[in-house]
Amino acid sequence: MGPFDGMVGKGLKPLAAQKQKVHSQTIKTGPNSTSKHTSQPTQSISKPLPPLSNGQGKTLNGNAPKPQKQALPAHSRSNEPKARIKEEKRSTSLKRSSPTVSTPRFDSDNSDEDADVKSSKRRKMEEDACVDLSRRIRDIHSFSVQDSGALPMIHAADVANLGTDEKPNPNYATFFTALTGDEDEAPVIEIRYPSVSHKERYQMVQGKAGDDFKPLDEIIHVISTVAENYLLPSQAEPITNESSGLLRDLKRARLRGHKGEAGAQSKYVAGVEKYNALLDSLSKDGSIQENLDELHSLKLPLVETILQQIYARTVSPHIHTLRAYENGTDNVYGELLPRFCSSIFKHTRLNSSHVFVDLGSGVGNVVLQAALQIGCESWGCEMMPNACELAALQHEEFIARCRLWGLAPGEVHLERGDFLQNESIGKALKKADVVLINNQAFTPALNDKLIMHFLDLKEGCQIVSLKSFVPHGHKMQARNMGSPINVLDVRELEYFSNSVSWTDAPGRWYVQTKDSRKVEAFQRKINAA
């Protein structure tokens, strides 16, 4: 399963036609930073790509759940009963050979909203937010009149559209088919986001295949997300009221359009215009800004929504380029899904003052999630050429989407090449607080090389991996006292089912904390003997 169940399937223009790009060896963003580029043009992703090598990207789940109430993070050792985990291991063993794409079901009338019933412990985990009292959530520039220019973003209408008279798009059709005399076929409308003046264009179309992008569903989901995360209950009442709110009107208009009833399109467009006017008013009087300034954390569903939008417009159309496995080598692509990543952030107590490093960052999903959800300085390194190209696309869209939503992420640095040789990554590791290594498919030789680099990590740095770097039953003795693994204190934890892309089953992960004190104590004991 792909990280977002890919909101985009077909109908996206070739990558080279989307934007003119510059090959970037180092990409950096943040509130006070700019991108650094060389003048070397990039290779178009639409051309044949080199074989994959050393990609360990991790990404997100496509089903955007309803936003939950804020709560302080929990740091329990296990968040699911062991009996259930064992049962799931017996009953669920399907492995996915590669990421795939399908459409997330945002809020469709055709789906059962109560179908996904979760355990109380899992729900509690999803409600937790990483509260960081020192973090500034709002991006000040997004609410300045000077930020009213066009954003270099991929609009929904660039993804899902009817095409042109000369070149129609065979993958999409008009959603509202029963039109009145004054209604246009598949009009392009704009929707407001929390920032001062930026809007996104959507065309009123529907995909002909089940995994195609669904513009009307995303519009409703965006409005619901804004109401839940940016507005006070009294401010959101015109949107969320169950008997007269805009969400109710939009869903009814969508359903009527699905049934082919006349007048549904005008009602849907009118609902969007009312929402735009409401958000414009709340932005001009400073209400949205004041609400954001009161926040010190972002709820995971909001983070997922933003990252889903980014992924759907950049990676999903080219997901096939990540499927070239080389089994038995380090050149295997796999993804950690967003709720698992959020759990990692909570267990390691990652905060906005920390430095996060992802070794084998794939298309950059976890790097972007850490920068957005936590607000920390976030580094990634990848050597697969095609994954690097998609990571660059995601990063550029990430900058635009954060401005669109009015949020200030942490600095993002994406490096290309071998993380064992990259100089910038070497420097980042020395100041890192959390290092993520998806070593599920790493060869023993690569794991051994990584262990030697742990000596350069600072005390207290936490190394997160899917395979422990410390062998089970290892004991420090005089003959192995010089081994780097002796400075690692290991915790074993369990992740839920549907946490990684290559299997539905739950599994184990490890947090190894660098602590040299026990080695020093052992040395003193030997010297005293």
Coordinates of C-alpha atoms in Angstrom, one line a residue:
M1 CA 0.0 0.0 0.0
G2 CA 1.3 3.4 -0.9
P3 CA 1.8 5.9 1.8
F4 CA -1.3 8.0 1.1
D5 CA -3.2 5.4 -0.9
G6 CA -2.2 7.9 -3.6
M7 CA -4.9 10.5 -4.2
V8 CA -3.6 10.9 -7.7
G9 CA -3.7 8.1 -10.2
K10 CA -3.7 9.2 -13.8
G11 CA -4.1 12.4 -15.7
L12 CA -1.1 14.3 -14.4
K13 CA 1.0 16.0 -16.9
P14 CA 4.6 14.6 -17.4
L15 CA 6.9 15.6 -14.6
A16 CA 9.1 17.6 -16.9
A17 CA 6.1 19.6 -18.0
Q18 CA 5.0 20.5 -14.5
K19 CA 8.0 22.7 -13.6
Q20 CA 11.4 23.6 -14.8
K21 CA 13.7 22.4 -12.0
V22 CA 17.3 22.8 -11.0
H23 CA 19.3 19.9 -9.7
S24 CA 20.0 20.5 -6.0
Q25 CA 22.7 18.7 -4.1
T26 CA 21.6 20.3 -0.8
I27 CA 18.1 21.5 -0.2
K28 CA 17.3 23.7 2.8
T29 CA 14.2 25.3 4.0
G30 CA 13.0 26.9 7.2
P31 CA 11.5 30.2 8.5
N32 CA 14.8 32.1 7.8
S33 CA 16.4 30.0 5.0
T34 CA 16.5 29.8 1.3
S35 CA 17.1 27.0 -1.1
K36 CA 20.6 26.5 -2.4
H37 CA 21.0 25.2 -6.0
T38 CA 23.7 24.6 -8.5
S39 CA 23.2 25.4 -12.2
Q40 CA 23.1 21.8 -13.3
P41 CA 19.7 20.8 -14.8
T42 CA 18.0 17.8 -13.3
Q43 CA 17.2 14.7 -15.2
S44 CA 13.5 14.5 -16.1
I45 CA 11.7 11.9 -14.0
S46 CA 9.7 10.9 -17.1
K47 CA 12.9 9.5 -18.7
P48 CA 14.2 6.0 -17.8
L49 CA 15.7 6.1 -14.4
P50 CA 18.8 4.3 -13.0
P51 CA 18.3 1.2 -10.9
L52 CA 17.2 1.9 -7.3
S53 CA 19.9 1.9 -4.6
N54 CA 19.8 2.2 -0.9
G55 CA 16.3 3.7 -0.5
Q56 CA 14.6 3.5 2.7
G57 CA 11.8 6.0 2.4
K58 CA 9.0 6.1 4.9
T59 CA 5.6 7.6 4.4
L60 CA 2.0 8.0 5.3
N61 CA -1.3 6.3 5.4
G62 CA -3.9 7.5 2.9
N63 CA -7.0 7.5 5.0
A64 CA -7.3 10.9 6.6
P65 CA -9.2 10.3 9.9
K66 CA -11.4 12.8 11.6
P67 CA -9.2 15.2 13.7
Q68 CA -9.0 14.3 17.3
K69 CA -8.8 16.3 20.5
Q70 CA -5.4 17.5 21.7
A71 CA -3.7 15.7 24.5
L72 CA -0.3 15.4 26.1
P73 CA 1.9 12.8 24.5
A74 CA 2.1 9.4 26.2
H75 CA 5.4 7.4 26.5
S76 CA 4.2 3.9 27.2
R77 CA 6.4 0.9 26.4
S78 CA 3.7 -0.8 24.4
N79 CA 0.4 0.6 23.0
E80 CA -1.4 -2.5 22.1
P81 CA -2.1 -5.7 24.0
K82 CA 0.4 -8.4 23.3
A83 CA -2.4 -10.9 22.8
R84 CA -3.8 -8.9 20.0
I85 CA -0.4 -8.5 18.4
K86 CA 0.1 -12.2 18.4
E87 CA -3.3 -12.8 17.0
E88 CA -2.7 -10.3 14.2
K89 CA 0.7 -11.9 13.4
R90 CA -1.1 -15.3 13.0
S91 CA -4.0 -13.9 10.9
T92 CA -2.3 -11.2 8.8
S93 CA 0.9 -12.1 7.0
L94 CA 0.3 -10.6 3.5
K95 CA 3.4 -8.9 2.2
R96 CA 3.5 -6.1 -0.3
S97 CA 6.2 -6.4 -2.9
S98 CA 6.1 -2.6 -3.5
P99 CA 4.2 0.5 -2.7
T100 CA 0.9 0.8 -4.6
V101 CA -1.5 3.6 -5.2
S102 CA -5.2 4.0 -4.5
T103 CA -7.5 6.9 -3.5
P104 CA -8.0 7.8 0.2
R105 CA -11.6 8.0 1.1
F106 CA -11.8 11.4 2.7
D107 CA -15.5 11.8 3.4
S108 CA -17.6 10.0 0.8
D109 CA -21.3 9.4 1.2
N110 CA -20.6 5.9 -0.3
S111 CA -18.4 4.8 2.5
D112 CA -19.2 3.6 6.0
E113 CA -17.7 6.3 8.3
D114 CA -17.9 3.9 11.3
A115 CA -16.3 0.9 9.5
D116 CA -12.8 1.5 11.0
V117 CA -13.4 0.8 14.7
K118 CA -10.2 1.2 16.7
S119 CA -9.2 0.0 20.1
S120 CA -9.3 2.5 22.9
K121 CA -5.5 2.4 23.3
R122 CA -4.9 3.0 19.7
R123 CA -7.4 5.9 19.7
K124 CA -5.7 7.4 22.7
M125 CA -2.4 7.2 20.8
E126 CA -3.9 9.0 17.8
E127 CA -5.3 11.8 20.0
D128 CA -1.9 12.5 21.4
A129 CA -0.2 15.7 20.1
C130 CA 3.5 16.5 20.6
V131 CA 3.0 19.6 22.8
D132 CA 6.0 21.9 22.7
L133 CA 5.6 25.1 24.6
S134 CA 8.6 26.7 23.0
R135 CA 7.4 26.1 19.4
R136 CA 6.0 28.8 17.2
I137 CA 3.3 27.3 15.0
R138 CA 2.3 30.2 12.9
D139 CA 4.3 31.4 9.9
I140 CA 4.2 35.1 10.2
H141 CA 5.0 35.7 6.5
S142 CA 1.9 33.7 5.4
F143 CA -0.3 36.3 7.1
S144 CA 1.4 39.4 5.6
V145 CA 0.1 41.3 2.6
Q146 CA 3.5 41.0 1.1
D147 CA 2.9 37.3 0.8
S148 CA 0.1 37.8 -1.7
G149 CA 2.0 36.7 -4.8
A150 CA 1.5 33.4 -6.6
L151 CA 2.8 30.3 -4.9
P152 CA 4.9 27.9 -7.0
M153 CA 2.5 25.0 -6.2
I154 CA 0.7 22.2 -8.1
H155 CA -3.0 23.1 -8.0
A156 CA -5.6 20.3 -7.8
A157 CA -6.9 21.5 -11.2
D158 CA -3.4 20.7 -12.6
V159 CA -3.9 17.1 -11.4
A160 CA -7.6 16.4 -12.1
N161 CA -9.0 18.1 -15.2
L162 CA -10.8 17.5 -18.5
G163 CA -7.7 18.6 -20.5
T164 CA -8.1 20.8 -23.5
D165 CA -10.1 20.7 -26.7
E166 CA -6.9 19.7 -28.6
K167 CA -5.8 17.2 -26.0
P168 CA -8.7 15.9 -23.7
N169 CA -7.9 14.0 -20.6
P170 CA -9.4 10.5 -20.9
N171 CA -9.1 9.8 -17.1
Y172 CA -11.6 12.4 -15.9
A173 CA -15.2 13.4 -16.6
T174 CA -17.6 16.1 -15.5
F175 CA -19.0 15.4 -12.0
F176 CA -22.2 17.5 -12.2
T177 CA -23.9 16.3 -15.4
A178 CA -27.4 17.7 -15.0
L179 CA -26.8 21.4 -15.6
T180 CA -29.2 24.3 -15.7
G181 CA -29.1 27.0 -18.4
D182 CA -26.7 29.3 -16.6
E183 CA -24.2 26.6 -15.4
D184 CA -20.9 25.9 -17.0
E185 CA -19.6 22.4 -17.6
A186 CA -16.9 21.4 -15.0
P187 CA -16.1 25.0 -13.9
V188 CA -12.8 25.7 -12.1
I189 CA -13.4 27.1 -8.6
E190 CA -11.0 28.4 -5.9
I191 CA -10.9 27.5 -2.3
R192 CA -9.4 29.6 0.5
Y193 CA -6.7 28.4 3.0
P194 CA -5.8 29.9 6.3
S195 CA -3.1 32.1 4.9
V196 CA -4.0 35.7 4.0
S197 CA -4.7 35.6 0.3
H198 CA -3.6 32.3 -1.3
K199 CA -6.2 30.0 -3.0
E200 CA -6.1 26.7 -4.8
R201 CA -7.9 25.9 -8.0
Y202 CA -10.1 22.8 -8.4
Q203 CA -12.0 21.7 -11.4
M204 CA -15.4 20.0 -10.8
V205 CA -14.5 16.6 -12.3
Q206 CA -14.4 13.0 -11.2
G207 CA -12.0 10.2 -12.0
K208 CA -13.1 7.3 -14.2
A209 CA -11.1 4.9 -12.1
G210 CA -11.5 4.2 -8.4
D211 CA -7.9 5.3 -7.6
D212 CA -8.1 8.7 -9.3
F213 CA -8.0 12.0 -7.5
K214 CA -11.3 13.2 -6.2
P215 CA -11.5 17.0 -6.1
L216 CA -14.9 17.4 -4.5
D217 CA -14.0 15.0 -1.7
E218 CA -10.7 16.9 -1.0
I219 CA -12.5 20.3 -0.9
I220 CA -14.9 19.0 1.8
H221 CA -12.0 17.5 3.7
V222 CA -9.9 20.7 3.6
I223 CA -12.9 22.7 4.9
S224 CA -13.5 20.2 7.7
T225 CA -9.8 20.3 8.6
V226 CA -9.7 24.1 8.7
A227 CA -12.8 24.2 10.9
E228 CA -11.3 21.6 13.3
N229 CA -7.8 23.0 13.6
Y230 CA -7.9 26.7 13.0
L231 CA -11.3 27.9 14.4
L232 CA -12.9 28.1 17.8
P233 CA -16.1 26.1 18.1
S234 CA -18.2 29.3 17.8
Q235 CA -16.3 30.4 14.7
A236 CA -16.7 27.0 13.1
E237 CA -20.4 26.7 13.8
P238 CA -21.5 28.0 10.4
I239 CA -19.4 25.2 8.9
T240 CA -19.9 22.3 11.2
N241 CA -23.6 22.7 12.4
E242 CA -25.2 19.3 11.7
S243 CA -28.5 20.8 10.6
S244 CA -27.5 24.0 8.7
G245 CA -23.7 24.0 8.3
L246 CA -21.7 24.4 5.1
L247 CA -20.3 20.9 5.4
R248 CA -23.8 19.5 5.4
D249 CA -24.8 21.6 2.4
L250 CA -21.7 20.6 0.4
K251 CA -22.1 16.9 1.1
R252 CA -25.8 17.0 0.1
A253 CA -24.9 18.9 -3.1
R254 CA -22.2 16.3 -3.9
L255 CA -24.7 13.5 -3.3
R256 CA -27.3 15.1 -5.5
G257 CA -24.7 15.6 -8.2
H258 CA -23.7 11.9 -8.0
K259 CA -27.4 11.1 -8.5
G260 CA -27.6 13.4 -11.5
E261 CA -30.0 16.0 -10.0
A262 CA -30.2 19.4 -11.6
G263 CA -29.0 22.5 -9.6
A264 CA -26.5 20.5 -7.5
Q265 CA -23.4 22.2 -9.0
S266 CA -24.6 25.7 -8.2
K267 CA -25.4 24.7 -4.6
Y268 CA -21.9 23.1 -4.2
V269 CA -20.2 26.2 -5.7
A270 CA -22.3 28.5 -3.5
G271 CA -21.2 26.5 -0.4
V272 CA -17.5 26.9 -1.3
E273 CA -18.0 30.7 -1.8
K274 CA -19.7 31.0 1.6
Y275 CA -16.8 29.2 3.2
N276 CA -14.3 31.5 1.4
A277 CA -16.1 34.6 2.6
L278 CA -16.2 33.3 6.2
L279 CA -12.5 32.4 6.2
D280 CA -11.6 35.8 4.6
S281 CA -13.5 37.6 7.3
L282 CA -11.8 35.6 10.1
S283 CA -8.4 36.1 8.6
K284 CA -8.8 39.9 8.1
D285 CA -10.0 40.4 11.7
G286 CA -7.0 38.4 13.0
S287 CA -9.0 35.5 14.5
I288 CA -7.1 32.8 12.7
Q289 CA -3.8 34.3 13.6
E290 CA -4.8 34.5 17.3
N291 CA -6.0 30.9 17.3
L292 CA -2.7 29.7 15.8
D293 CA -0.6 31.7 18.3
E294 CA -2.4 29.8 21.1
L295 CA -1.2 26.4 19.7
H296 CA 2.0 24.6 20.6
S297 CA 1.4 21.4 18.7
L298 CA -0.2 20.1 15.5
K299 CA -2.7 17.3 15.5
L300 CA -1.6 14.3 13.5
P301 CA -4.7 14.4 11.2
L302 CA -3.8 17.9 10.1
V303 CA -0.2 16.9 9.4
E304 CA -1.4 13.9 7.4
T305 CA -3.8 16.0 5.4
I306 CA -1.0 18.4 4.3
L307 CA 1.5 15.7 3.6
Q308 CA -1.1 13.7 1.7
Q309 CA -1.7 16.7 -0.6
I310 CA 2.0 17.0 -1.2
Y311 CA 2.5 13.4 -2.0
A312 CA -0.6 13.1 -4.2
R313 CA 0.6 15.9 -6.4
T314 CA 4.2 14.9 -6.7
V315 CA 5.0 11.2 -5.9
S316 CA 1.8 9.2 -6.6
P317 CA 1.9 9.8 -10.4
H318 CA 5.4 8.3 -10.5
I319 CA 5.2 5.6 -7.7
H320 CA 6.1 3.0 -10.3
T321 CA 9.6 4.3 -10.4
L322 CA 10.1 3.1 -6.8
R323 CA 9.2 -0.5 -7.4
A324 CA 12.5 -1.8 -8.8
Y325 CA 13.7 -4.1 -6.0
E326 CA 17.1 -5.7 -5.7
N327 CA 16.4 -8.4 -3.1
G328 CA 19.3 -9.4 -1.0
T329 CA 21.0 -6.0 -1.2
D330 CA 20.7 -2.6 0.5
N331 CA 18.8 -1.4 -2.6
V332 CA 15.2 -2.0 -1.3
Y333 CA 12.5 0.6 -0.9
G334 CA 10.1 0.5 2.0
E335 CA 8.0 3.0 3.9
L336 CA 7.2 3.8 7.5
L337 CA 3.6 5.1 7.7
P338 CA 2.8 8.4 9.4
R339 CA 1.2 7.1 12.6
F340 CA 4.2 4.9 13.3
C341 CA 6.5 7.9 12.6
S342 CA 4.4 9.9 15.0
S343 CA 4.8 7.2 17.6
I344 CA 8.6 7.3 17.1
F345 CA 8.6 11.1 17.7
K346 CA 6.6 10.7 20.9
H347 CA 8.7 7.8 22.3
T348 CA 12.0 9.7 21.6
R349 CA 10.4 12.9 23.0
L350 CA 11.5 14.8 19.8
N351 CA 10.9 18.5 20.0
S352 CA 11.5 21.7 18.1
S353 CA 14.9 22.3 19.6
H354 CA 16.2 18.9 18.4
V355 CA 17.9 17.7 15.3
F356 CA 16.4 14.7 13.4
V357 CA 18.3 12.7 10.9
D358 CA 16.9 10.0 8.6
L359 CA 19.5 7.8 7.0
G360 CA 18.0 6.4 3.8
S361 CA 15.2 8.9 3.5
G362 CA 13.7 7.8 0.3
V363 CA 11.3 10.4 -1.1
G364 CA 11.7 12.4 2.1
N365 CA 8.4 11.7 3.8
V366 CA 9.6 11.2 7.4
V367 CA 12.0 14.2 7.0
L368 CA 9.1 16.4 6.0
Q369 CA 6.8 15.0 8.7
A370 CA 9.3 15.7 11.5
A371 CA 9.8 19.2 10.2
L372 CA 6.1 19.9 10.0
Q373 CA 4.7 17.9 13.0
I374 CA 7.6 18.7 15.4
G375 CA 9.1 21.8 14.0
C376 CA 12.7 20.5 14.4
E377 CA 15.7 20.8 12.2
S378 CA 15.3 17.7 9.9
W379 CA 17.9 16.0 7.7
G380 CA 17.6 13.2 5.2
C381 CA 20.0 11.4 2.9
E382 CA 19.2 9.2 0.0
M383 CA 21.2 7.7 -2.9
M384 CA 18.5 6.3 -5.2
P385 CA 18.4 8.8 -8.1
N386 CA 14.6 8.4 -8.8
A387 CA 13.7 8.7 -5.1
C388 CA 15.9 11.8 -4.9
E389 CA 14.1 13.4 -7.8
L390 CA 10.7 12.8 -6.1
A391 CA 12.1 14.0 -2.8
A392 CA 13.0 17.3 -4.5
L393 CA 9.5 17.6 -5.9
Q394 CA 8.0 16.9 -2.5
H395 CA 10.2 19.4 -0.8
E396 CA 9.3 22.2 -3.2
E397 CA 5.6 21.5 -2.8
F398 CA 6.1 21.3 1.0
I399 CA 7.4 24.9 1.1
A400 CA 4.3 26.1 -0.8
R401 CA 1.8 24.0 1.2
C402 CA 3.2 25.2 4.6
R403 CA 2.7 28.8 3.4
L404 CA -0.8 27.9 2.2
W405 CA -1.7 26.5 5.6
G406 CA 0.1 29.3 7.4
L407 CA 2.5 27.0 9.3
A408 CA 6.1 27.4 10.2
P409 CA 8.0 24.1 9.8
G410 CA 11.5 23.3 10.9
E411 CA 14.5 23.6 8.6
V412 CA 14.6 20.8 6.0
H413 CA 17.9 19.5 4.5
L414 CA 17.8 16.8 1.9
E415 CA 21.1 15.3 0.8
R416 CA 21.9 13.0 -2.1
G417 CA 24.5 10.3 -2.0
D418 CA 25.9 7.6 0.3
F419 CA 25.1 8.6 3.9
L420 CA 28.3 7.0 5.1
Q421 CA 30.3 9.3 2.9
N422 CA 28.2 12.5 2.8
E423 CA 30.1 15.3 4.6
S424 CA 27.0 17.3 5.5
I425 CA 25.3 14.2 7.0
G426 CA 28.4 13.5 9.0
K427 CA 28.3 16.9 10.6
A428 CA 24.5 16.6 11.2
L429 CA 25.0 13.2 12.9
K430 CA 27.4 14.8 15.5
K431 CA 24.6 17.1 16.7
A432 CA 21.7 14.7 16.1
D433 CA 19.2 14.0 18.9
V434 CA 17.3 11.3 17.0
V435 CA 18.6 9.2 14.1
L436 CA 16.2 7.0 12.2
I437 CA 17.5 4.0 10.2
N438 CA 15.1 1.8 8.4
N439 CA 17.5 -1.1 8.4
Q440 CA 14.8 -3.8 7.8
A441 CA 16.4 -4.9 4.5
F442 CA 20.0 -3.7 5.1
T443 CA 22.8 -6.3 4.7
P444 CA 24.9 -7.2 7.7
A445 CA 27.8 -5.5 6.2
L446 CA 26.0 -2.1 6.0
N447 CA 24.7 -2.5 9.5
D448 CA 28.3 -3.2 10.7
K449 CA 29.5 0.0 9.0
L450 CA 26.8 2.0 10.6
I451 CA 27.7 0.8 14.0
M452 CA 31.2 2.3 13.7
H453 CA 29.6 5.7 13.0
F454 CA 27.7 5.6 16.3
L455 CA 30.9 6.4 18.1
D456 CA 30.7 10.0 16.7
L457 CA 27.1 10.5 18.0
K458 CA 26.7 12.7 21.1
E459 CA 25.7 11.2 24.4
G460 CA 22.0 10.7 24.8
C461 CA 21.4 10.5 21.0
Q462 CA 18.6 7.9 20.2
I463 CA 19.0 5.6 17.3
V464 CA 15.7 4.2 16.0
S465 CA 15.8 1.1 13.9
L466 CA 13.6 -1.9 12.9
K467 CA 16.4 -4.3 13.6
S468 CA 18.5 -4.0 16.8
F469 CA 22.1 -3.1 16.3
V470 CA 22.8 -5.0 19.6
P471 CA 22.5 -8.8 19.3
H472 CA 20.1 -10.5 21.6
G473 CA 21.8 -11.6 24.8
H474 CA 24.9 -9.5 24.2
K475 CA 27.0 -9.0 27.3
M476 CA 30.0 -6.7 27.7
Q477 CA 33.1 -8.6 28.6
A478 CA 36.8 -7.8 28.6
R479 CA 37.4 -9.3 25.2
N480 CA 34.6 -7.2 23.5
M481 CA 34.9 -4.0 25.6
G482 CA 36.1 -2.1 22.5
S483 CA 32.9 -2.8 20.5
P484 CA 30.8 0.3 19.7
I485 CA 27.6 -1.6 20.6
N486 CA 28.6 -1.5 24.3
V487 CA 27.7 2.2 24.5
L488 CA 24.1 1.5 23.3
D489 CA 21.2 1.0 25.8
V490 CA 18.4 -0.8 23.9
R491 CA 14.6 -0.6 24.3
E492 CA 12.4 -3.0 22.3
L493 CA 8.9 -1.7 21.4
E494 CA 6.0 -3.0 19.2
Y495 CA 4.3 -1.2 16.4
F496 CA 0.7 -1.7 15.3
S497 CA -0.5 -3.5 12.2
N498 CA -0.5 -1.3 9.0
S499 CA 2.5 0.7 10.2
V500 CA 4.9 -0.2 7.4
S501 CA 4.4 -0.6 3.6
W502 CA 5.7 -4.1 3.2
T503 CA 3.4 -5.9 5.5
D504 CA 0.1 -5.5 7.3
A505 CA 1.3 -7.4 10.4
P506 CA 2.5 -5.7 13.6
G507 CA 6.2 -5.9 14.5
R508 CA 9.1 -4.7 16.7
W509 CA 11.2 -1.7 16.6
Y510 CA 14.2 -0.5 18.7
V511 CA 15.4 2.6 20.4
Q512 CA 19.1 2.5 21.1
T513 CA 20.4 5.3 23.3
K514 CA 24.1 6.2 23.4
D515 CA 25.3 6.0 27.0
S516 CA 29.0 5.6 27.6
R517 CA 28.7 5.5 31.3
K518 CA 28.4 1.7 31.6
V519 CA 31.5 1.2 29.5
E520 CA 33.4 3.6 31.7
A521 CA 32.2 1.9 34.8
F522 CA 33.2 -1.5 33.4
Q523 CA 36.7 -0.1 32.6
R524 CA 37.1 1.1 36.1
K525 CA 36.0 -2.3 37.5
I526 CA 38.7 -4.0 35.3
N527 CA 41.4 -1.5 36.3
A528 CA 40.5 -2.0 40.0
A529 CA 40.7 -5.8 39.7

